[in-house]
Amino acid sequence: MCRRPRRGGRWAAAAARGGRSLAVFAKMADFLPSRSALSGCFPGCLLTSTEAEQQRKSKEIDKCLNREKTYVKRLVKILLLGAGESGKSTFLKQMRIIHGQDWDRTAREEFRATIYSNVIKGVRVLVDAREKLHIPWGNPDNQNNGDKMMAFDTRSTMVAQGMVETQVFLQYLPAIKSLWADNGIQHAYDRRREFQLGESVKYFLDNLDKLGESMKVIKHSEQILKTALISKNTQLVKLYENLESREKCLLNEAFQPDSVLFRPITLHSESDWISSHPEPTQDFEQFYNDPYRSRPTSQKSAIYVQPIGSFGDTKVSTEDYMKWLKDYCEAFYYGLSVKILEPVPVSHTSCAFRVNEYTCNLQIHAGDLLKYLKKKKPEDAFCIVGITMIDLYPRESWNFVFGQASLTEGMGIFSFARYDSDFYSASYKGRLKRVKKLPSADYSVFDGYYTPVISSLLLLRSCKTLTHEIGHIFGLHHCQWLQCVMQGSNHLEESDRRPLDLCPICLRKLQSAIGFHIVERYQALLGWMDEDRSGMDAELRNEATMGLLKPVEAFKECREWVLKCLDVLQK
Ligand SMILES: [Zn+2]
Ligand SMILES: [Zn+2]
């Protein structure tokens, strides 16, 4: 009974703070009509599970509010005013350099899209200026190129944000080159004092060859894509014909040359997966006839996920995060059930571990984890995948590995450690101060070891990795047909470039393995992205409850894409 006044006091305090906190309290009270009587009479251990859960959430909201308060108090806001091209963003970039934050590959890649956008904008300004200043073309044939540039569609979300995709830029590159070489455009450039032109445009236009360097679009002909999807085997064509017509409508987008849903793969550099790991392609027929691929059966149909080590941070519990991943996989592998096993600490797996001598972070032995998973694989499992926030290594001589799998045994282990946005920076919190040899049986080094903050981006990256890797267990090879979550990736920037979902060819493979209705699968994906959001007050969502709701901000573009697919499927 000694707990009564303290608990009563805490609830009262939450209510007395009023405003936002009170609103949350009132929302929870909907489920607890006699909240005050209950909290006054029973100690915490007698609460029902719903009440205990709500109490936990209430505590988290309090913690969250306190943390935000301190954060806001310490925040210094600076307003930078200045005309276009006066150096506002340059100032911020310089601040970043002064404070020792290096530009990693992902950050550098983000500039690529901005540079493309600046070049296109600059050329449009020059074409327009030439016209208005009545300067004749050096080569009248360039009128067509000028018209093409002026017809550039500036309405897409990406362009509105000052970015242009590589694939789009490459389409315009020949026209841009020809225009920049034209005397008329050069003459207009000489008169640039009479109009506004970005300072850096000349630099980039002089280096157009470098901008398009090592970029390659893998474009297959319509016929090749059609055969990869439908095949020429009469039995498989018949199977295709049996699909619903709206499903075929969506799948056929694979070979529509101007499809907005499925685009060709763009290689950005020699270090991209396809350039550095040449592999044979796998079309639908090869997949369908592969005698070695595993298929879910009625006895073995569940996908098991085994969390290893801690996942939660101060805002999100391991349990919440696992639930989001489970629900996502259930939508993606629509029709199969995904079961999360009780999380285990690293010590339970008896795996070897080490400190990486370059990155100074803890790593666990991937092969040992696979041996552990083999013992744990339940009878009804189609596959079991272990996931961890701790980095992995496959053998002493290797630096690291993102994951390792045994396809024949339906097992895999994957780490999300390197998806932390800070992993490659000097300030990464998972670095140990001293690199020393660790005693092999002492797992206490993992107690309280750093786990990444569960951001929306981390959730997006985890969803992609998990579904990509489980896709391999189904027998799907790396996709080389169209942009697809099954594309191989050699580095973080490349895996970020991959879309969240499958291309039609891989979708048909998965559909034939599981047998779902395509429309229902897309509805489930949309449902996952929308769940938790509806009916929630916008202000509440943004502040007090940030850590309690699924952070789906990074899925915004994917959601728009799923809606477009559903449009085709529901016509
Ligand atoms: Zn892969
Ligand atoms: Zn694909």
Coordinates of C-alpha atoms and ligand atoms in Angstrom, one line a residue:
M1 CA 0.0 0.0 0.0
C2 CA 3.0 2.2 0.4
R3 CA 3.0 2.8 -3.4
R4 CA -0.4 4.4 -3.5
P5 CA 0.4 8.0 -2.8
R6 CA 3.4 8.0 -5.1
R7 CA 1.4 6.7 -8.1
G8 CA -1.6 8.9 -7.4
G9 CA 0.8 11.8 -7.2
R10 CA 2.4 11.0 -10.5
W11 CA -0.9 10.7 -12.4
A12 CA -2.0 13.9 -10.7
A13 CA 1.2 15.6 -11.7
A14 CA 0.7 14.5 -15.3
A15 CA -2.8 15.9 -15.3
A16 CA -1.8 19.1 -13.6
R17 CA 0.8 19.9 -16.3
G18 CA -2.2 20.3 -18.5
G19 CA -1.9 21.0 -22.2
R20 CA -0.5 18.3 -24.3
S21 CA 0.2 15.9 -21.5
L22 CA -3.4 16.2 -20.2
A23 CA -4.6 15.4 -23.7
V24 CA -2.6 12.2 -23.8
F25 CA -3.9 11.3 -20.4
A26 CA -7.5 11.9 -21.5
K27 CA -7.0 9.7 -24.5
M28 CA -5.7 6.9 -22.4
A29 CA -8.6 7.4 -19.9
D30 CA -11.0 6.3 -22.7
F31 CA -9.9 2.8 -22.0
L32 CA -9.8 3.1 -18.3
P33 CA -13.1 4.5 -17.1
S34 CA -12.3 4.3 -13.4
R35 CA -8.6 5.1 -13.7
S36 CA -8.4 7.1 -10.5
A37 CA -10.1 4.4 -8.4
L38 CA -7.9 1.7 -9.9
S39 CA -4.7 3.6 -9.4
G40 CA -5.6 4.3 -5.8
C41 CA -6.4 0.7 -4.9
F42 CA -4.0 -1.7 -6.6
P43 CA -0.3 -1.9 -6.7
G44 CA 1.3 -2.1 -10.1
C45 CA 1.6 -5.9 -10.2
L46 CA -2.2 -6.3 -10.1
L47 CA -2.7 -4.1 -13.2
T48 CA -4.1 -5.9 -16.3
S49 CA -1.7 -6.1 -19.2
T50 CA -3.5 -3.2 -21.0
E51 CA -3.2 -1.0 -18.0
A52 CA 0.5 -1.9 -17.5
E53 CA 1.1 -1.1 -21.1
Q54 CA -0.7 2.2 -20.8
Q55 CA 1.3 3.0 -17.7
R56 CA 4.5 2.2 -19.5
K57 CA 3.5 4.5 -22.4
S58 CA 2.5 7.2 -19.9
K59 CA 6.0 7.0 -18.3
E60 CA 7.6 7.2 -21.8
I61 CA 5.6 10.3 -22.6
D62 CA 6.7 11.9 -19.4
K63 CA 10.3 11.0 -20.1
C64 CA 10.0 12.2 -23.7
L65 CA 8.5 15.6 -22.6
N66 CA 11.3 16.2 -20.1
R67 CA 14.0 15.3 -22.6
E68 CA 12.4 17.6 -25.3
K69 CA 12.2 20.4 -22.7
T70 CA 16.0 20.3 -22.0
Y71 CA 16.7 20.0 -25.7
V72 CA 14.6 23.0 -26.6
K73 CA 16.2 25.1 -23.8
R74 CA 19.7 24.4 -25.2
L75 CA 18.7 24.9 -28.8
V76 CA 20.1 28.0 -30.5
K77 CA 18.2 29.0 -33.6
I78 CA 19.9 31.1 -36.3
L79 CA 17.9 32.8 -39.1
L80 CA 20.0 33.2 -42.3
L81 CA 18.7 35.8 -44.7
G82 CA 20.0 36.5 -48.2
A83 CA 19.2 36.6 -51.9
G84 CA 19.4 33.5 -54.0
E85 CA 23.0 32.4 -54.7
S86 CA 24.3 34.6 -51.9
G87 CA 25.9 31.7 -50.0
K88 CA 23.3 30.7 -47.3
S89 CA 23.8 27.0 -47.8
T90 CA 27.5 27.3 -48.4
F91 CA 27.7 28.9 -44.9
L92 CA 26.1 25.8 -43.4
K93 CA 28.3 23.4 -45.4
Q94 CA 31.4 25.3 -44.1
M95 CA 30.2 25.1 -40.5
R96 CA 29.9 21.4 -41.0
I97 CA 33.5 21.2 -42.3
I98 CA 34.8 23.4 -39.5
H99 CA 33.2 21.1 -37.0
G100 CA 35.0 18.1 -38.4
Q101 CA 32.0 16.3 -39.8
D102 CA 33.2 14.6 -42.9
W103 CA 31.1 14.1 -46.0
D104 CA 30.4 10.4 -46.3
R105 CA 29.5 8.7 -49.5
T106 CA 25.8 9.0 -48.9
A107 CA 26.0 12.8 -48.2
R108 CA 28.2 13.2 -51.3
E109 CA 25.7 11.3 -53.4
E110 CA 22.9 13.6 -52.3
F111 CA 24.8 16.4 -54.0
R112 CA 24.7 14.6 -57.3
A113 CA 20.9 15.1 -57.6
T114 CA 21.3 18.8 -56.6
I115 CA 24.1 19.4 -59.1
Y116 CA 22.0 17.8 -61.9
S117 CA 19.1 20.1 -61.0
N118 CA 21.3 23.2 -61.0
V119 CA 22.7 22.3 -64.4
I120 CA 19.3 21.8 -65.9
K121 CA 18.0 25.0 -64.4
G122 CA 21.1 26.9 -65.6
V123 CA 20.7 25.7 -69.2
R124 CA 17.0 26.6 -69.2
V125 CA 17.9 30.1 -68.0
L126 CA 20.5 30.4 -70.8
V127 CA 18.1 29.1 -73.5
D128 CA 15.5 31.6 -72.3
A129 CA 18.0 34.5 -72.2
R130 CA 19.2 33.8 -75.7
E131 CA 15.7 34.0 -77.0
K132 CA 14.8 37.2 -75.0
L133 CA 18.1 38.9 -76.0
H134 CA 17.5 38.0 -79.7
I135 CA 20.8 36.2 -80.0
P136 CA 20.8 33.9 -83.0
W137 CA 21.7 30.2 -82.7
G138 CA 25.3 29.2 -83.6
N139 CA 23.7 26.0 -85.0
P140 CA 20.0 26.4 -85.8
D141 CA 19.5 22.6 -85.2
N142 CA 19.9 23.5 -81.5
Q143 CA 16.4 24.9 -81.5
N144 CA 15.1 21.4 -81.0
N145 CA 17.5 20.9 -78.0
G146 CA 16.4 24.3 -76.6
D147 CA 12.7 23.3 -76.9
K148 CA 13.4 20.0 -75.2
M149 CA 15.1 21.8 -72.3
M150 CA 12.2 24.3 -72.0
A151 CA 9.7 21.5 -72.0
F152 CA 11.5 19.9 -69.0
D153 CA 8.8 18.9 -66.5
T154 CA 9.4 20.9 -63.3
R155 CA 6.3 19.7 -61.5
S156 CA 7.6 16.5 -59.8
T157 CA 8.2 16.4 -56.1
M158 CA 11.9 15.8 -56.5
V159 CA 12.4 18.7 -58.9
A160 CA 10.5 21.0 -56.6
Q161 CA 13.0 20.1 -53.9
G162 CA 15.9 21.0 -56.2
M163 CA 16.9 17.5 -57.2
V164 CA 17.0 15.5 -60.5
E165 CA 17.4 11.8 -60.8
T166 CA 20.5 10.4 -62.6
Q167 CA 18.4 8.6 -65.1
V168 CA 16.5 11.7 -66.0
F169 CA 19.7 13.8 -66.2
L170 CA 21.3 11.3 -68.5
Q171 CA 18.3 11.6 -70.9
Y172 CA 19.0 15.4 -71.2
L173 CA 22.8 15.2 -71.2
P174 CA 23.3 15.0 -75.0
A175 CA 21.0 18.1 -75.5
I176 CA 22.8 20.0 -72.7
K177 CA 26.3 19.2 -74.2
S178 CA 25.2 20.4 -77.6
L179 CA 23.6 23.6 -76.3
W180 CA 26.7 24.5 -74.2
A181 CA 28.9 24.1 -77.3
D182 CA 26.6 26.5 -79.3
N183 CA 27.9 30.0 -80.0
G184 CA 24.5 31.6 -79.3
I185 CA 24.4 30.1 -75.8
Q186 CA 28.0 31.2 -75.2
H187 CA 27.1 34.7 -76.3
A188 CA 24.1 34.7 -73.9
Y189 CA 26.4 33.5 -71.1
D190 CA 28.8 36.5 -71.8
R191 CA 25.8 38.8 -71.2
R192 CA 24.9 37.0 -67.9
R193 CA 24.9 40.4 -66.0
E194 CA 21.6 41.1 -67.7
F195 CA 19.8 38.1 -66.0
Q196 CA 20.3 35.9 -63.0
L197 CA 22.4 32.8 -63.5
G198 CA 23.8 30.5 -60.7
E199 CA 27.5 31.1 -60.1
S200 CA 28.5 27.5 -60.3
V201 CA 26.7 26.7 -63.6
K202 CA 29.7 27.4 -65.8
Y203 CA 32.0 25.1 -63.8
F204 CA 29.6 22.2 -64.1
L205 CA 28.8 22.8 -67.8
D206 CA 32.6 22.9 -68.5
N207 CA 32.8 19.5 -66.8
L208 CA 29.8 17.7 -68.3
D209 CA 31.8 14.6 -69.2
K210 CA 32.8 14.1 -65.6
L211 CA 29.2 14.5 -64.5
G212 CA 28.0 11.7 -66.6
E213 CA 31.2 9.6 -66.1
S214 CA 30.7 6.0 -65.2
M215 CA 26.9 6.4 -65.2
K216 CA 25.1 3.7 -67.0
V217 CA 21.5 2.9 -67.5
I218 CA 20.8 -0.8 -67.9
K219 CA 18.0 -0.8 -70.4
H220 CA 16.5 -4.0 -71.6
S221 CA 14.3 -4.1 -74.7
E222 CA 10.6 -4.5 -74.3
Q223 CA 10.8 -8.0 -75.7
I224 CA 13.4 -9.1 -73.2
L225 CA 11.5 -7.8 -70.3
K226 CA 8.3 -9.4 -71.5
T227 CA 10.0 -12.8 -71.9
A228 CA 11.7 -12.4 -68.5
L229 CA 8.2 -11.8 -66.9
I230 CA 5.9 -14.1 -68.9
S231 CA 8.4 -16.6 -70.5
K232 CA 7.9 -18.5 -73.7
N233 CA 7.1 -21.8 -72.1
T234 CA 3.4 -22.5 -72.9
Q235 CA 2.7 -23.8 -69.5
L236 CA 4.0 -20.7 -67.8
V237 CA 2.2 -18.4 -70.3
K238 CA -1.0 -20.2 -69.4
L239 CA -0.3 -19.7 -65.7
Y240 CA 0.2 -16.0 -66.5
E241 CA -3.0 -15.8 -68.4
N242 CA -4.8 -17.2 -65.3
L243 CA -3.9 -14.2 -63.3
E244 CA -6.6 -11.5 -62.9
S245 CA -6.6 -9.0 -65.7
R246 CA -5.9 -6.0 -63.3
E247 CA -2.9 -8.0 -61.9
K248 CA -1.6 -8.6 -65.4
C249 CA -2.1 -4.9 -66.0
L250 CA 0.3 -4.0 -63.2
L251 CA 2.8 -6.7 -64.0
N252 CA 2.8 -5.6 -67.7
E253 CA 4.2 -2.3 -66.6
A254 CA 7.5 -4.1 -66.6
F255 CA 7.8 -3.7 -70.3
Q256 CA 6.1 -0.4 -70.9
P257 CA 8.9 1.9 -72.1
D258 CA 7.7 4.9 -70.2
S259 CA 6.4 3.3 -67.1
V260 CA 6.4 5.6 -64.1
L261 CA 6.1 2.7 -61.7
F262 CA 9.1 0.6 -62.8
R263 CA 12.3 2.2 -64.1
P264 CA 15.6 0.8 -65.4
I265 CA 18.5 0.3 -63.1
T266 CA 21.1 3.1 -63.1
L267 CA 24.7 2.3 -62.3
H268 CA 26.4 5.2 -60.6
S269 CA 30.0 3.9 -60.5
E270 CA 32.2 1.0 -61.0
S271 CA 31.8 0.1 -57.3
D272 CA 28.1 -0.6 -57.8
W273 CA 27.0 -4.2 -57.4
I274 CA 26.4 -5.2 -61.0
S275 CA 29.7 -3.7 -62.2
S276 CA 31.7 -5.4 -59.5
H277 CA 29.9 -8.7 -59.1
P278 CA 28.8 -9.9 -62.6
E279 CA 26.1 -12.6 -62.1
P280 CA 23.8 -14.4 -64.5
T281 CA 20.3 -13.0 -64.7
Q282 CA 17.3 -15.0 -63.4
D283 CA 14.0 -14.7 -65.2
F284 CA 10.7 -16.0 -64.1
E285 CA 11.1 -19.4 -65.9
Q286 CA 14.6 -20.0 -64.4
F287 CA 13.2 -19.2 -60.9
Y288 CA 10.1 -21.4 -61.4
N289 CA 12.1 -24.4 -62.6
D290 CA 15.0 -24.1 -60.1
P291 CA 15.0 -27.6 -58.4
Y292 CA 16.9 -26.3 -55.4
R293 CA 14.8 -23.4 -54.3
S294 CA 12.9 -23.7 -51.0
R295 CA 9.2 -23.4 -51.1
P296 CA 6.9 -22.8 -48.2
T297 CA 4.5 -25.7 -47.5
S298 CA 1.4 -26.0 -45.4
Q299 CA 3.6 -27.6 -42.6
K300 CA 6.5 -25.3 -43.0
S301 CA 5.2 -21.8 -43.7
A302 CA 6.2 -19.5 -40.9
I303 CA 9.0 -17.0 -41.1
Y304 CA 10.7 -16.8 -37.7
V305 CA 12.8 -13.8 -36.7
Q306 CA 15.2 -14.1 -33.8
P307 CA 16.4 -10.8 -32.3
I308 CA 19.9 -11.1 -30.9
G309 CA 21.1 -8.5 -28.4
S310 CA 19.4 -5.2 -27.6
F311 CA 17.5 -3.1 -30.2
G312 CA 15.7 -0.4 -28.3
D313 CA 16.9 3.0 -27.6
T314 CA 15.5 5.4 -25.0
K315 CA 12.5 6.2 -27.2
V316 CA 11.6 2.9 -28.8
S317 CA 11.6 -0.5 -27.1
T318 CA 12.9 -3.7 -28.7
E319 CA 9.3 -5.0 -28.6
D320 CA 7.9 -2.0 -30.6
Y321 CA 10.6 -2.2 -33.2
M322 CA 10.2 -5.9 -33.7
K323 CA 6.4 -5.5 -34.0
W324 CA 6.9 -3.0 -36.8
L325 CA 9.3 -5.3 -38.6
K326 CA 7.1 -8.3 -38.2
D327 CA 4.0 -6.5 -39.5
Y328 CA 6.0 -5.1 -42.5
C329 CA 7.3 -8.6 -43.4
E330 CA 3.7 -10.0 -43.1
A331 CA 2.5 -7.4 -45.6
F332 CA 5.5 -8.0 -47.9
Y333 CA 5.3 -11.9 -47.7
Y334 CA 1.5 -11.6 -47.8
G335 CA -0.2 -14.8 -46.7
L336 CA 2.6 -16.2 -44.5
S337 CA 2.9 -15.6 -40.8
V338 CA 5.9 -13.9 -39.3
K339 CA 6.8 -14.8 -35.7
I340 CA 9.2 -13.0 -33.5
L341 CA 11.1 -15.2 -31.1
E342 CA 11.9 -13.9 -27.6
P343 CA 15.0 -11.7 -27.9
V344 CA 18.1 -13.3 -26.5
P345 CA 21.3 -11.6 -25.2
V346 CA 24.5 -12.2 -27.1
S347 CA 25.8 -14.5 -24.4
H348 CA 23.0 -17.0 -25.1
T349 CA 24.4 -17.7 -28.5
S350 CA 27.9 -18.6 -27.2
C351 CA 29.3 -16.9 -30.3
A352 CA 32.9 -15.6 -30.7
F353 CA 33.3 -11.8 -30.7
R354 CA 36.0 -9.2 -31.2
V355 CA 36.7 -5.5 -31.5
N356 CA 37.3 -4.4 -35.1
E357 CA 40.8 -3.0 -35.3
Y358 CA 39.9 -0.3 -37.8
T359 CA 36.4 0.8 -36.8
C360 CA 36.9 -0.1 -33.1
N361 CA 33.3 -1.4 -32.7
L362 CA 32.2 -4.7 -31.3
Q363 CA 31.6 -7.5 -33.8
I364 CA 30.1 -11.0 -33.4
H365 CA 30.9 -14.1 -35.4
A366 CA 28.2 -14.6 -38.1
G367 CA 28.9 -18.4 -38.5
D368 CA 28.5 -19.1 -34.8
L369 CA 25.1 -17.3 -34.9
L370 CA 24.0 -19.5 -37.8
K371 CA 24.9 -22.6 -35.7
Y372 CA 22.8 -21.2 -32.9
L373 CA 19.8 -20.5 -35.2
K374 CA 20.0 -24.0 -36.6
K375 CA 19.4 -25.4 -33.1
K376 CA 16.5 -23.0 -32.5
K377 CA 14.7 -23.4 -35.9
P378 CA 11.1 -24.4 -35.0
E379 CA 9.4 -27.4 -36.7
D380 CA 6.9 -25.2 -38.7
A381 CA 9.5 -22.8 -39.9
F382 CA 9.9 -22.0 -43.6
C383 CA 13.0 -20.1 -42.5
I384 CA 14.6 -18.5 -39.5
V385 CA 16.5 -15.2 -39.6
G386 CA 18.5 -13.7 -36.8
I387 CA 18.7 -9.9 -36.6
T388 CA 21.1 -7.8 -34.5
M389 CA 22.2 -4.3 -34.1
I390 CA 25.8 -5.5 -33.5
D391 CA 28.2 -5.6 -36.4
L392 CA 29.1 -9.0 -37.9
Y393 CA 32.3 -10.7 -39.1
P394 CA 32.5 -14.0 -41.1
R395 CA 36.1 -14.9 -40.3
E396 CA 39.2 -13.3 -38.7
S397 CA 40.7 -12.0 -41.9
W398 CA 37.5 -10.2 -43.0
N399 CA 36.7 -6.7 -42.0
F400 CA 32.9 -7.1 -41.6
V401 CA 29.9 -8.6 -43.3
F402 CA 26.3 -7.2 -43.5
G403 CA 24.8 -10.7 -43.2
Q404 CA 25.3 -14.4 -44.0
A405 CA 22.8 -17.0 -45.0
S406 CA 22.5 -20.7 -45.6
L407 CA 19.8 -20.9 -48.3
T408 CA 19.5 -24.7 -48.3
E409 CA 18.9 -24.7 -44.6
G410 CA 16.6 -21.7 -44.7
M411 CA 18.6 -19.6 -42.2
G412 CA 20.2 -16.2 -42.3
I413 CA 21.7 -13.7 -39.9
F414 CA 21.8 -9.9 -40.6
S415 CA 23.1 -6.9 -38.9
F416 CA 21.6 -3.4 -39.1
A417 CA 24.6 -1.8 -37.2
R418 CA 26.0 -0.2 -40.3
Y419 CA 22.7 1.4 -41.2
D420 CA 23.2 3.9 -38.3
S421 CA 23.7 7.2 -40.0
D422 CA 26.7 7.8 -37.8
F423 CA 28.4 4.5 -38.3
Y424 CA 31.2 5.8 -40.5
S425 CA 31.7 9.1 -38.7
A426 CA 34.5 9.7 -36.1
S427 CA 31.8 10.4 -33.5
Y428 CA 30.1 7.0 -33.8
K429 CA 29.1 6.0 -30.3
G430 CA 29.7 2.3 -30.8
R431 CA 33.5 2.8 -30.9
L432 CA 35.3 1.5 -27.9
K433 CA 37.9 3.8 -26.4
R434 CA 40.7 1.2 -26.3
V435 CA 41.1 -1.6 -28.7
K436 CA 42.2 -4.6 -26.7
K437 CA 41.8 -8.4 -26.9
L438 CA 38.6 -9.3 -25.1
P439 CA 38.4 -12.4 -22.9
S440 CA 36.4 -14.9 -25.0
A441 CA 33.8 -16.0 -22.4
D442 CA 33.1 -12.6 -20.8
Y443 CA 30.0 -11.2 -22.5
S444 CA 29.7 -8.3 -20.1
V445 CA 31.2 -6.0 -22.7
F446 CA 27.7 -6.2 -24.5
D447 CA 25.9 -4.9 -21.4
G448 CA 24.7 -1.4 -22.2
Y449 CA 26.6 -1.4 -25.5
Y450 CA 25.5 1.3 -27.9
T451 CA 22.5 0.6 -30.2
P452 CA 21.5 3.0 -32.9
V453 CA 18.6 5.4 -32.5
I454 CA 15.5 3.9 -34.1
S455 CA 14.9 6.6 -36.7
S456 CA 12.5 6.4 -39.6
L457 CA 15.4 6.0 -42.0
L458 CA 16.8 3.0 -39.9
L459 CA 13.3 1.4 -40.0
L460 CA 13.2 1.9 -43.8
R461 CA 16.7 0.4 -44.2
S462 CA 15.9 -2.5 -41.9
C463 CA 12.6 -3.3 -43.8
K464 CA 14.5 -3.3 -47.1
T465 CA 17.4 -5.5 -45.8
L466 CA 15.1 -8.0 -44.1
T467 CA 12.8 -8.5 -47.0
H468 CA 15.7 -8.6 -49.5
E469 CA 17.5 -11.3 -47.5
I470 CA 14.4 -13.4 -46.9
G471 CA 13.8 -13.1 -50.7
H472 CA 17.0 -15.0 -51.3
I473 CA 15.8 -17.8 -49.0
F474 CA 12.8 -18.1 -51.4
G475 CA 15.3 -18.6 -54.2
L476 CA 15.1 -15.1 -55.7
H477 CA 18.5 -14.1 -57.1
H478 CA 19.8 -10.5 -57.4
C479 CA 17.6 -8.6 -59.8
Q480 CA 19.1 -7.1 -62.9
W481 CA 15.9 -6.3 -64.8
L482 CA 14.5 -3.1 -63.3
Q483 CA 14.8 -1.1 -60.1
C484 CA 13.9 -3.5 -57.4
V485 CA 14.5 -4.3 -53.7
M486 CA 16.2 -7.5 -54.9
Q487 CA 19.0 -5.5 -56.6
G488 CA 22.4 -6.4 -55.1
S489 CA 24.1 -3.6 -53.2
N490 CA 27.8 -3.0 -52.5
H491 CA 27.5 0.0 -50.2
L492 CA 25.0 2.0 -48.2
E493 CA 24.4 4.6 -50.8
E494 CA 23.5 1.9 -53.3
S495 CA 21.2 0.1 -50.9
D496 CA 19.5 3.4 -50.1
R497 CA 18.9 3.9 -53.9
R498 CA 17.1 0.6 -54.1
P499 CA 13.3 0.9 -54.0
L500 CA 11.3 -0.6 -51.1
D501 CA 9.5 -3.1 -53.2
L502 CA 9.8 -5.7 -56.0
C503 CA 9.8 -5.2 -59.7
P504 CA 7.1 -7.1 -61.6
I505 CA 9.4 -10.0 -62.5
C506 CA 10.4 -10.6 -58.9
L507 CA 6.9 -10.0 -57.8
R508 CA 5.6 -12.7 -60.1
K509 CA 8.3 -15.1 -58.6
L510 CA 7.1 -14.4 -55.1
Q511 CA 3.5 -14.5 -56.1
S512 CA 4.0 -18.0 -57.6
A513 CA 5.8 -19.2 -54.4
I514 CA 3.2 -17.9 -52.0
G515 CA 0.0 -17.6 -54.1
F516 CA -1.3 -14.2 -52.7
H517 CA -3.6 -11.8 -54.5
I518 CA -1.4 -9.0 -55.7
V519 CA -3.9 -6.3 -54.9
E520 CA -4.3 -7.5 -51.3
R521 CA -0.6 -7.5 -50.8
Y522 CA -0.4 -3.8 -51.9
Q523 CA -3.3 -3.0 -49.7
A524 CA -1.5 -4.6 -46.7
L525 CA 1.7 -2.6 -47.5
L526 CA -0.3 0.6 -47.6
G527 CA -2.1 -0.4 -44.4
W528 CA 1.2 -0.8 -42.7
M529 CA 2.4 2.7 -43.8
D530 CA -0.9 4.2 -42.6
E531 CA -1.5 2.4 -39.4
D532 CA -1.1 4.4 -36.2
R533 CA -1.4 7.6 -38.1
S534 CA -5.1 8.0 -38.6
G535 CA -7.1 9.9 -36.0
M536 CA -4.0 11.1 -34.2
D537 CA -3.8 14.8 -33.5
A538 CA -1.0 16.2 -35.7
E539 CA 0.6 18.1 -32.8
L540 CA 0.5 15.1 -30.5
R541 CA 2.1 13.0 -33.2
N542 CA 5.0 15.4 -33.8
E543 CA 6.0 15.9 -30.2
A544 CA 4.9 14.0 -27.1
T545 CA 4.3 10.7 -28.8
M546 CA 7.1 10.7 -31.3
G547 CA 8.8 7.6 -29.8
L548 CA 5.6 5.6 -29.4
L549 CA 4.4 5.7 -33.0
K550 CA 5.9 4.0 -35.9
P551 CA 8.2 6.5 -37.6
V552 CA 7.0 6.2 -41.2
E553 CA 8.2 9.6 -42.5
A554 CA 10.9 8.0 -44.6
F555 CA 8.3 5.9 -46.3
K556 CA 6.5 8.9 -47.8
E557 CA 7.7 8.4 -51.4
C558 CA 7.1 4.6 -51.1
R559 CA 3.6 5.2 -49.9
E560 CA 2.9 7.5 -53.0
W561 CA 4.3 4.7 -55.2
V562 CA 2.1 2.0 -53.6
L563 CA -0.9 4.3 -54.1
K564 CA -0.1 4.5 -57.8
C565 CA 0.2 0.7 -58.0
L566 CA -3.2 0.4 -56.4
D567 CA -4.6 2.8 -58.9
V568 CA -3.6 0.4 -61.7
L569 CA -4.8 -2.6 -59.7
Q570 CA -8.2 -1.1 -58.9
K571 CA -9.1 0.4 -62.3
Ligands
ZN1 ZN 21.4 -10.0 -51.8
ZN2 ZN 13.3 -7.5 -59.5

